[in-house]
PDB file of C-alpha atoms in Angstrom:
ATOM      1  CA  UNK T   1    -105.535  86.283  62.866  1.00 84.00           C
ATOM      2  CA  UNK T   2    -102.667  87.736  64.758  1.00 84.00           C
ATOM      3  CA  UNK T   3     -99.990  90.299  64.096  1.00 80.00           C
ATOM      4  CA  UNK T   4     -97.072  89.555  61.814  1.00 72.00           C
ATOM      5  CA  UNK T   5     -93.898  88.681  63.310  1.00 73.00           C
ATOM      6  CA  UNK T   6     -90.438  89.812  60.883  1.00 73.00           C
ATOM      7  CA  UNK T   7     -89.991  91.497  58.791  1.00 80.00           C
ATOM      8  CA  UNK T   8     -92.473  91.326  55.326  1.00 87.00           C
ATOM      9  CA  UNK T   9     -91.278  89.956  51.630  1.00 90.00           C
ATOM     10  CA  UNK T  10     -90.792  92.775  49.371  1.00 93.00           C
ATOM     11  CA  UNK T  11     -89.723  92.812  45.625  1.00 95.00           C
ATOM     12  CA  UNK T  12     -86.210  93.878  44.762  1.00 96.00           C
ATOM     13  CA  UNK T  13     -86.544  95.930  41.664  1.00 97.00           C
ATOM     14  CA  UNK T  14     -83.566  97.321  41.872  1.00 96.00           C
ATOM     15  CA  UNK T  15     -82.329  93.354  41.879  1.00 97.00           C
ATOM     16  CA  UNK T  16     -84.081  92.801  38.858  1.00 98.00           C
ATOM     17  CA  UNK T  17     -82.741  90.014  36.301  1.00 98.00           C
ATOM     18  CA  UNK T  18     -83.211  90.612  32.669  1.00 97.00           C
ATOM     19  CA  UNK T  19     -82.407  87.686  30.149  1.00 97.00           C
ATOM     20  CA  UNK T  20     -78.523  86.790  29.554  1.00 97.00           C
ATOM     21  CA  UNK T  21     -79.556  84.527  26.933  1.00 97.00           C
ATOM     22  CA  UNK T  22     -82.848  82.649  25.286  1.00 98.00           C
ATOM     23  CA  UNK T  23     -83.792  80.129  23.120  1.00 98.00           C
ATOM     24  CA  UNK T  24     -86.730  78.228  21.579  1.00 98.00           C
ATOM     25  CA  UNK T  25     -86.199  74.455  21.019  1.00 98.00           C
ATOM     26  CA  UNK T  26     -88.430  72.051  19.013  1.00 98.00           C
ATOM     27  CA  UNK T  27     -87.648  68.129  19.053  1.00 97.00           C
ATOM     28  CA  UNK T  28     -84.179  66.159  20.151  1.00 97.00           C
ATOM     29  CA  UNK T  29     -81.244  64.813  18.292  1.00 96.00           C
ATOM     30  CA  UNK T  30     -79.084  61.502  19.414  1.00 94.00           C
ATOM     31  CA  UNK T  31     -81.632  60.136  21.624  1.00 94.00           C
ATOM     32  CA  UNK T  32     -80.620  56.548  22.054  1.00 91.00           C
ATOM     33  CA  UNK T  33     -83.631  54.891  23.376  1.00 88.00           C
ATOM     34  CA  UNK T  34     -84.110  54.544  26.793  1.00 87.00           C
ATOM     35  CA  UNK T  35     -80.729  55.193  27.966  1.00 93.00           C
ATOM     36  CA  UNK T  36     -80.603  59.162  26.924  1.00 96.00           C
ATOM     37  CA  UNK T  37     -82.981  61.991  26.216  1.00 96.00           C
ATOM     38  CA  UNK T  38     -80.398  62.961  23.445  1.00 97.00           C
ATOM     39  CA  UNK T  39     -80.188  67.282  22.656  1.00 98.00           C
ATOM     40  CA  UNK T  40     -82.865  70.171  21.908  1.00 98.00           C
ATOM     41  CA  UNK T  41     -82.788  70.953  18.236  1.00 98.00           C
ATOM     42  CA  UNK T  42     -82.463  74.836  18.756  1.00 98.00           C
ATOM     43  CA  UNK T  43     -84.791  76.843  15.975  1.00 98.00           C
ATOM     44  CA  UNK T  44     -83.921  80.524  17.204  1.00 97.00           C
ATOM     45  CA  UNK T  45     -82.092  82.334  19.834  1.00 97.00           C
ATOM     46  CA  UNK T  46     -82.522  85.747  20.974  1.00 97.00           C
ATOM     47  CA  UNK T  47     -79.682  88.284  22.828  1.00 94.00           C
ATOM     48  CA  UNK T  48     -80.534  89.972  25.335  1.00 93.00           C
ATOM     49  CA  UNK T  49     -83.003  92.864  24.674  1.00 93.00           C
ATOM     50  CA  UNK T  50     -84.516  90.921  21.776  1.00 96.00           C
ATOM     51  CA  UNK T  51     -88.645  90.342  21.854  1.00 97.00           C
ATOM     52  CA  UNK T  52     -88.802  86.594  21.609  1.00 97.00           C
ATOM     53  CA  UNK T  53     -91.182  84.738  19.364  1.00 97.00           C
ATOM     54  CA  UNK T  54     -92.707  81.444  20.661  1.00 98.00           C
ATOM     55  CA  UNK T  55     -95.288  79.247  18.561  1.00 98.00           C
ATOM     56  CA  UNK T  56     -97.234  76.104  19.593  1.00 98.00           C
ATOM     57  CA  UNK T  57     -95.058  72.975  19.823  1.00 97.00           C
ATOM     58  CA  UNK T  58     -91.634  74.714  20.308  1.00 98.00           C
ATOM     59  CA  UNK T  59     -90.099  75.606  24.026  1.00 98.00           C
ATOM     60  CA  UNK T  60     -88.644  78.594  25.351  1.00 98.00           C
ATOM     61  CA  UNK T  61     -85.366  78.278  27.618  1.00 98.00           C
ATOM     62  CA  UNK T  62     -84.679  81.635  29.305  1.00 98.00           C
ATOM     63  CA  UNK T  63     -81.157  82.281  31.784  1.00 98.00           C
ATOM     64  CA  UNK T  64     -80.867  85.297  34.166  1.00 98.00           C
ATOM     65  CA  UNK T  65     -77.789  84.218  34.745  1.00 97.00           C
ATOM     66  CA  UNK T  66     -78.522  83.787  38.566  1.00 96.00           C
ATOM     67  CA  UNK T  67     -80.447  81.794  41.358  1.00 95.00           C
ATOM     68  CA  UNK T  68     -82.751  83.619  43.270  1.00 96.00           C
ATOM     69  CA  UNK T  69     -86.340  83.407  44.863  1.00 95.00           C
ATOM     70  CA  UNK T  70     -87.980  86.028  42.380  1.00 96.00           C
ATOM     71  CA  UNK T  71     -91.292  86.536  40.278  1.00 97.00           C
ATOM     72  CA  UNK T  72     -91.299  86.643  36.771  1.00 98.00           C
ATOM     73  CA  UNK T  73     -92.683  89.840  34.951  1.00 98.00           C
ATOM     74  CA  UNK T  74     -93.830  89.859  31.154  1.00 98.00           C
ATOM     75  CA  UNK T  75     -95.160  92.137  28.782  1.00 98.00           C
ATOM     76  CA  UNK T  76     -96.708  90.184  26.365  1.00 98.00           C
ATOM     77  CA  UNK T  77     -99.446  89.606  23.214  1.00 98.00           C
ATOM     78  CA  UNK T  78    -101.383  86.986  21.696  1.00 98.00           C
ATOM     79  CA  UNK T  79    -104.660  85.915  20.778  1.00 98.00           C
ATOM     80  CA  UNK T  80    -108.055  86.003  23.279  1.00 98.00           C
ATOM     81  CA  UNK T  81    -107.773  82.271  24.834  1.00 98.00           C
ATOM     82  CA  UNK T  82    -104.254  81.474  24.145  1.00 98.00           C
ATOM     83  CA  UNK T  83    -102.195  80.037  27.040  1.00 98.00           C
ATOM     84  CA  UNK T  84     -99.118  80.085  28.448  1.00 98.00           C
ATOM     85  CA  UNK T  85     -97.702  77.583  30.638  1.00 98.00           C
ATOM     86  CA  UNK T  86     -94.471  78.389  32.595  1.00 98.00           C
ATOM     87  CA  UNK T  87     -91.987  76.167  34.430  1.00 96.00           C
ATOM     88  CA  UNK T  88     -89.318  77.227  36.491  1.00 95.00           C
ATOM     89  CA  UNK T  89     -86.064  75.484  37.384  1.00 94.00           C
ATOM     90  CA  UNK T  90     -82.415  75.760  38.701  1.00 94.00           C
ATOM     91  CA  UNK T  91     -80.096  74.053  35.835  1.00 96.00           C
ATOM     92  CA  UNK T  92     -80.394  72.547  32.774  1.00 98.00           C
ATOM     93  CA  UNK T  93     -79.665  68.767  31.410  1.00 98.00           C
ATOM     94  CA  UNK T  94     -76.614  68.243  30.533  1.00 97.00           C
ATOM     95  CA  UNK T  95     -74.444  66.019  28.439  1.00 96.00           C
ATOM     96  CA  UNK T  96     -76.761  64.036  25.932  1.00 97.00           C
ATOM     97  CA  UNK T  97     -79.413  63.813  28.499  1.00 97.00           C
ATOM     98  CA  UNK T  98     -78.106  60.406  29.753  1.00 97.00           C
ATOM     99  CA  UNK T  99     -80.295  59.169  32.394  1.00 95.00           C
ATOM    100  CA  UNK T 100     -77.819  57.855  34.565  1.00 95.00           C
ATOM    101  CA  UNK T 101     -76.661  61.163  35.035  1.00 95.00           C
ATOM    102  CA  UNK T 102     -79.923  62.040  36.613  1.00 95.00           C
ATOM    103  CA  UNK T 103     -81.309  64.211  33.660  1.00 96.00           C
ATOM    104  CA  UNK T 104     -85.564  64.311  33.124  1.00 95.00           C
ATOM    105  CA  UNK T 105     -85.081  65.228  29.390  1.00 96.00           C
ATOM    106  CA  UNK T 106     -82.663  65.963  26.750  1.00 97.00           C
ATOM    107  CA  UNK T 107     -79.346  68.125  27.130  1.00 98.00           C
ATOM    108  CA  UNK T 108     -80.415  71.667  26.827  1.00 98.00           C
ATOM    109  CA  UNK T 109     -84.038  71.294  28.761  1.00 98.00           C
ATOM    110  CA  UNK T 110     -84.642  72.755  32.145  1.00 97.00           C
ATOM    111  CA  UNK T 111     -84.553  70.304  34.672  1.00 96.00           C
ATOM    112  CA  UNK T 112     -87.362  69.798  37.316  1.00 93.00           C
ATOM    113  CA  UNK T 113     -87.091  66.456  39.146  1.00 92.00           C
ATOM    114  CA  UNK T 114     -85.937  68.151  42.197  1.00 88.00           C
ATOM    115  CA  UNK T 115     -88.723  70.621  42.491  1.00 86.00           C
ATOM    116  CA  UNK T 116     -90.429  67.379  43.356  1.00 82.00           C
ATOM    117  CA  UNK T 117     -93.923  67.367  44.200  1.00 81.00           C
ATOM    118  CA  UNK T 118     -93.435  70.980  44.918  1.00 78.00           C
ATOM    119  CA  UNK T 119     -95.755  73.333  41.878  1.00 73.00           C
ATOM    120  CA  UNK T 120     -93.654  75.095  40.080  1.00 81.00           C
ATOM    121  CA  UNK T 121     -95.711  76.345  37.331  1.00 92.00           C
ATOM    122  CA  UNK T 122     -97.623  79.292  36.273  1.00 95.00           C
ATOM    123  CA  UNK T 123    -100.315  79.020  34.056  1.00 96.00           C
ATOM    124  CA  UNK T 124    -101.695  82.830  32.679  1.00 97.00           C
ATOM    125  CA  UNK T 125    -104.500  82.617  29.459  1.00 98.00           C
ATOM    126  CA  UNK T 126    -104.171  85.886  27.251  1.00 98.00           C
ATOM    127  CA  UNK T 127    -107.141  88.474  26.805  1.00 98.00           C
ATOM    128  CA  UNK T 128    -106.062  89.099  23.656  1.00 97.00           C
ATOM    129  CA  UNK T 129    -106.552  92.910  23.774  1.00 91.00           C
ATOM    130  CA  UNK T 130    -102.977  93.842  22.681  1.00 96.00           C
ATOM    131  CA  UNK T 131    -100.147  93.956  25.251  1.00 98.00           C
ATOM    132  CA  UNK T 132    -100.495  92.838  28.887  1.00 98.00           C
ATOM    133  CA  UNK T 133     -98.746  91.994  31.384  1.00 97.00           C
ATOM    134  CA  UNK T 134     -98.188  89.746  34.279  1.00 97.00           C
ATOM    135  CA  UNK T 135     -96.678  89.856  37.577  1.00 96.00           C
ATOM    136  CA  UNK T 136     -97.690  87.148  40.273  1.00 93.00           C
ATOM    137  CA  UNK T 137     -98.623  88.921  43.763  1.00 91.00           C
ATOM    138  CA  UNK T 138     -99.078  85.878  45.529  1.00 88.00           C
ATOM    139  CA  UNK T 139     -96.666  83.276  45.043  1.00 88.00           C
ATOM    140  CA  UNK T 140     -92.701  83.292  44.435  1.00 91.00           C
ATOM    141  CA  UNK T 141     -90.321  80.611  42.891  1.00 92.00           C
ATOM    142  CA  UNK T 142     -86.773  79.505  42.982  1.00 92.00           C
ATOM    143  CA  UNK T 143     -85.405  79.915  39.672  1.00 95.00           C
ATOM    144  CA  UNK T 144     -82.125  80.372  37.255  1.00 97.00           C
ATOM    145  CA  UNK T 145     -83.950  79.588  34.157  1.00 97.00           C
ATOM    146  CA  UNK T 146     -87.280  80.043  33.061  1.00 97.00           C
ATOM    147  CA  UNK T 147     -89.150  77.536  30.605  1.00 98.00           C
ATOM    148  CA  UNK T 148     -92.079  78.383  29.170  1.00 98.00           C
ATOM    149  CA  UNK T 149     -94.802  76.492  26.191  1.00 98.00           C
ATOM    150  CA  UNK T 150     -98.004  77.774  24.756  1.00 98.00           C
ATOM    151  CA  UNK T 151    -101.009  77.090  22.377  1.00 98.00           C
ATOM    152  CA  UNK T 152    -100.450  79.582  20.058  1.00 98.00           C
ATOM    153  CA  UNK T 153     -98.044  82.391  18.575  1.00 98.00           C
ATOM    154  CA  UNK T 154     -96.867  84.251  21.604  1.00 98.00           C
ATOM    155  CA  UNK T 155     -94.864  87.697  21.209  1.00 98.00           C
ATOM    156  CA  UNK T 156     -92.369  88.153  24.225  1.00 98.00           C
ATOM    157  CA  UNK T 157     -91.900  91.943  24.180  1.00 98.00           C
ATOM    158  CA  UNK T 158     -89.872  91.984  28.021  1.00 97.00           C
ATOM    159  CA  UNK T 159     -89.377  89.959  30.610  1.00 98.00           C
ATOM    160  CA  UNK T 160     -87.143  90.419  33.740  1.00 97.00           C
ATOM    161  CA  UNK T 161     -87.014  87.961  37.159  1.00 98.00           C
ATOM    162  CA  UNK T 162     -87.210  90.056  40.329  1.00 98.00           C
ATOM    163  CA  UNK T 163     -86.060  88.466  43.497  1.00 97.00           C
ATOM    164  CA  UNK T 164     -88.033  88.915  46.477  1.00 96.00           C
ATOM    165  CA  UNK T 165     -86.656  88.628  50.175  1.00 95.00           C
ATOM    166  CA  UNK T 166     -87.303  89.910  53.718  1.00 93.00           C
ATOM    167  CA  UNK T 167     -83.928  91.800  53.467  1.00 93.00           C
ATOM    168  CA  UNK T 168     -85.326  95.287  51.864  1.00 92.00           C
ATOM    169  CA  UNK T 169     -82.764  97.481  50.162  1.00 93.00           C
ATOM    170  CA  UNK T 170     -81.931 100.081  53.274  1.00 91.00           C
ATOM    171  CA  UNK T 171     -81.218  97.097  55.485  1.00 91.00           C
ATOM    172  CA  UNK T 172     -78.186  96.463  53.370  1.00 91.00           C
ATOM    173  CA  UNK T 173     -75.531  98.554  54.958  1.00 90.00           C
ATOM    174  CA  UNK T 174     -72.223  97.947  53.116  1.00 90.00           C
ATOM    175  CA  UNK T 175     -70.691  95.317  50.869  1.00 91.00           C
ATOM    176  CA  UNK T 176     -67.346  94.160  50.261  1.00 93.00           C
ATOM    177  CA  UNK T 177     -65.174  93.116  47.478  1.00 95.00           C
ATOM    178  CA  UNK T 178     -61.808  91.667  47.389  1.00 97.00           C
ATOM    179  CA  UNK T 179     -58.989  91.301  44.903  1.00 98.00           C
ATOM    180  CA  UNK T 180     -59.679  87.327  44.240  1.00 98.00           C
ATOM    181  CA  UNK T 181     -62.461  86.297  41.974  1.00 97.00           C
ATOM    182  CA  UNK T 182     -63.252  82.848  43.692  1.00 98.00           C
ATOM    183  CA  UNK T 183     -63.571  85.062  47.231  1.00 98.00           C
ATOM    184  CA  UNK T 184     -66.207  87.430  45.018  1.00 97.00           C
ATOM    185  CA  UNK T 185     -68.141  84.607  44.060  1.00 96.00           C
ATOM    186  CA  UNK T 186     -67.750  83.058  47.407  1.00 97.00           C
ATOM    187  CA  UNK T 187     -69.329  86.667  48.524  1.00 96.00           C
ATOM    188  CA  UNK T 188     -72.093  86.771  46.216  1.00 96.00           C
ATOM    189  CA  UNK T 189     -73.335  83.555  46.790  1.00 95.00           C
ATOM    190  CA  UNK T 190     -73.718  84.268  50.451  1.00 94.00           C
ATOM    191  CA  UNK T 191     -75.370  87.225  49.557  1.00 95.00           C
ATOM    192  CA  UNK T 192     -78.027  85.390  47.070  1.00 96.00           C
ATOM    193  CA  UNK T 193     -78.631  82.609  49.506  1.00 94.00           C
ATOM    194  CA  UNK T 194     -79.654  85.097  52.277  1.00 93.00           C
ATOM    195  CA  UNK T 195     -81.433  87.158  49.773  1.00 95.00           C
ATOM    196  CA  UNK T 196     -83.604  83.865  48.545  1.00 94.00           C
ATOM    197  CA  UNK T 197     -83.730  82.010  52.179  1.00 92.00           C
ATOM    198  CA  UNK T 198     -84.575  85.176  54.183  1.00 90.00           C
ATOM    199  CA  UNK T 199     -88.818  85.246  53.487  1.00 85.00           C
ATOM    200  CA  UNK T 200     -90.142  86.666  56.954  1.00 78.00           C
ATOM    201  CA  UNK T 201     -88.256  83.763  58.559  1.00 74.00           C
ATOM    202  CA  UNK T 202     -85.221  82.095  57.480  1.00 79.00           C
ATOM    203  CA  UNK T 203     -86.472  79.066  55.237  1.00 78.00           C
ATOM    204  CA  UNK T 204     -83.763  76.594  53.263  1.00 80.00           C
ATOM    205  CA  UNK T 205     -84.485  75.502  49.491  1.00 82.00           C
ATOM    206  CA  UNK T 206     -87.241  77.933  48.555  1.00 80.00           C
ATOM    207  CA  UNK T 207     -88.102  76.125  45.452  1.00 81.00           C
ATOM    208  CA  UNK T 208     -89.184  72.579  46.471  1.00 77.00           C
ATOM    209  CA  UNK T 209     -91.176  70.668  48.634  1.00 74.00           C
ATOM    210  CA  UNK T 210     -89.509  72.557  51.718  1.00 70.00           C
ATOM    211  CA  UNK T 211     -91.531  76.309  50.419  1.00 66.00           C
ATOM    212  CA  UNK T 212     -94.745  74.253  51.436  1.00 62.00           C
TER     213      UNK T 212
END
């Protein structure tokens, strides 16, 4: 055991990423064979601030609207023994899910072939004694959109991403903003990729095989 060296991982709060959109998706359309997945057949979608409803056999697509090494937080219900499996991932498939365009399911999916043989999953089972909530302490991902299935009717009541990064809130002494758009994005992305790379020491794709 010996003293930690850099600064330690904290959780950005006041980072936190709530839902820009949602939707649960059950079963494709235009599949054509092997060649492509096809597209989701969306049942429901939610605006932001809505509780989402998920039931066993549908699939919940959730964008923050931004990249960033972060932690999921829910407050949720559901029965005693009901589980919830959660898969995170950086863009959807595209298109109509054509294979030769790289996709791993139909248009409208989260893809995860390039978290390669990297975990990215979180698996919680529900008490069942009204609302709870979940947080992981010990692990991180890197994550736009969140994916999520379960056994059972599961009531979403909240759920935000919050980014976690070595750079703490104080240490960020000024920002700056320009007149051009493209420059402002150019900014922010900077900023997001040293927000999600900077974990005690500087690390590069935080969400595949290179976080092990």
């Amino acid at each position: 055991i010996v003293p930690l060296e850099g600064a330690r991982v904290v959780r950005r709060n006041d980072l936190a990423l709530r839902p820009k959109s949602a939707y649960v998706w059950r079963g494709t359309e235009n599949a054509r064979g092997t060649n492509a997945f096809g597209r989701v057949v969306r049942l429901r979608e939610f605006k932001p601030g809505d509780q989402i409803a998920l039931d066993a056999g549908e699939t919940l697509v959730v964008d923050f609207g931004q990249n960033a090494s972060a932690v999921p937080e829910f407050r949720f219900a559901a029965a005693e023994g009901t589980r919830l499996t959660v898969n995170f991932g950086e863009m959807l498939n595209d298109a109509n899910g054509e294979r030769s365009r790289g996709n791993d399911g139909p248009a409208g999916s989260v893809y995860l072939a390039n978290m390669r043989t990297c975990p990215s999953q979180l698996d919680y089972t529900f008490a069942g004694k009204g609302v709870e909530s979940c947080r992981p302490s010990f692990s991180f991902w890197g994550y736009r959109y969140l994916t999520a299935k379960t056994t059972a009717p599961v009531l979403i009541l909240s759920v935000r991403s919050v980014p976690v990064t070595s750079v703490g809130k104080a240490m960020e002494r000024g920002a700056l903003k320009t007149g051009n758009a493209a420059v402002n994005r150019l900014i922010s992305n900077v900023r997001w990729g040293m927000l999600s790379n900077y974990l005690s020491i500087p690390t590069d794709c935080p969400q595949r095989d290179e976080r092990q």
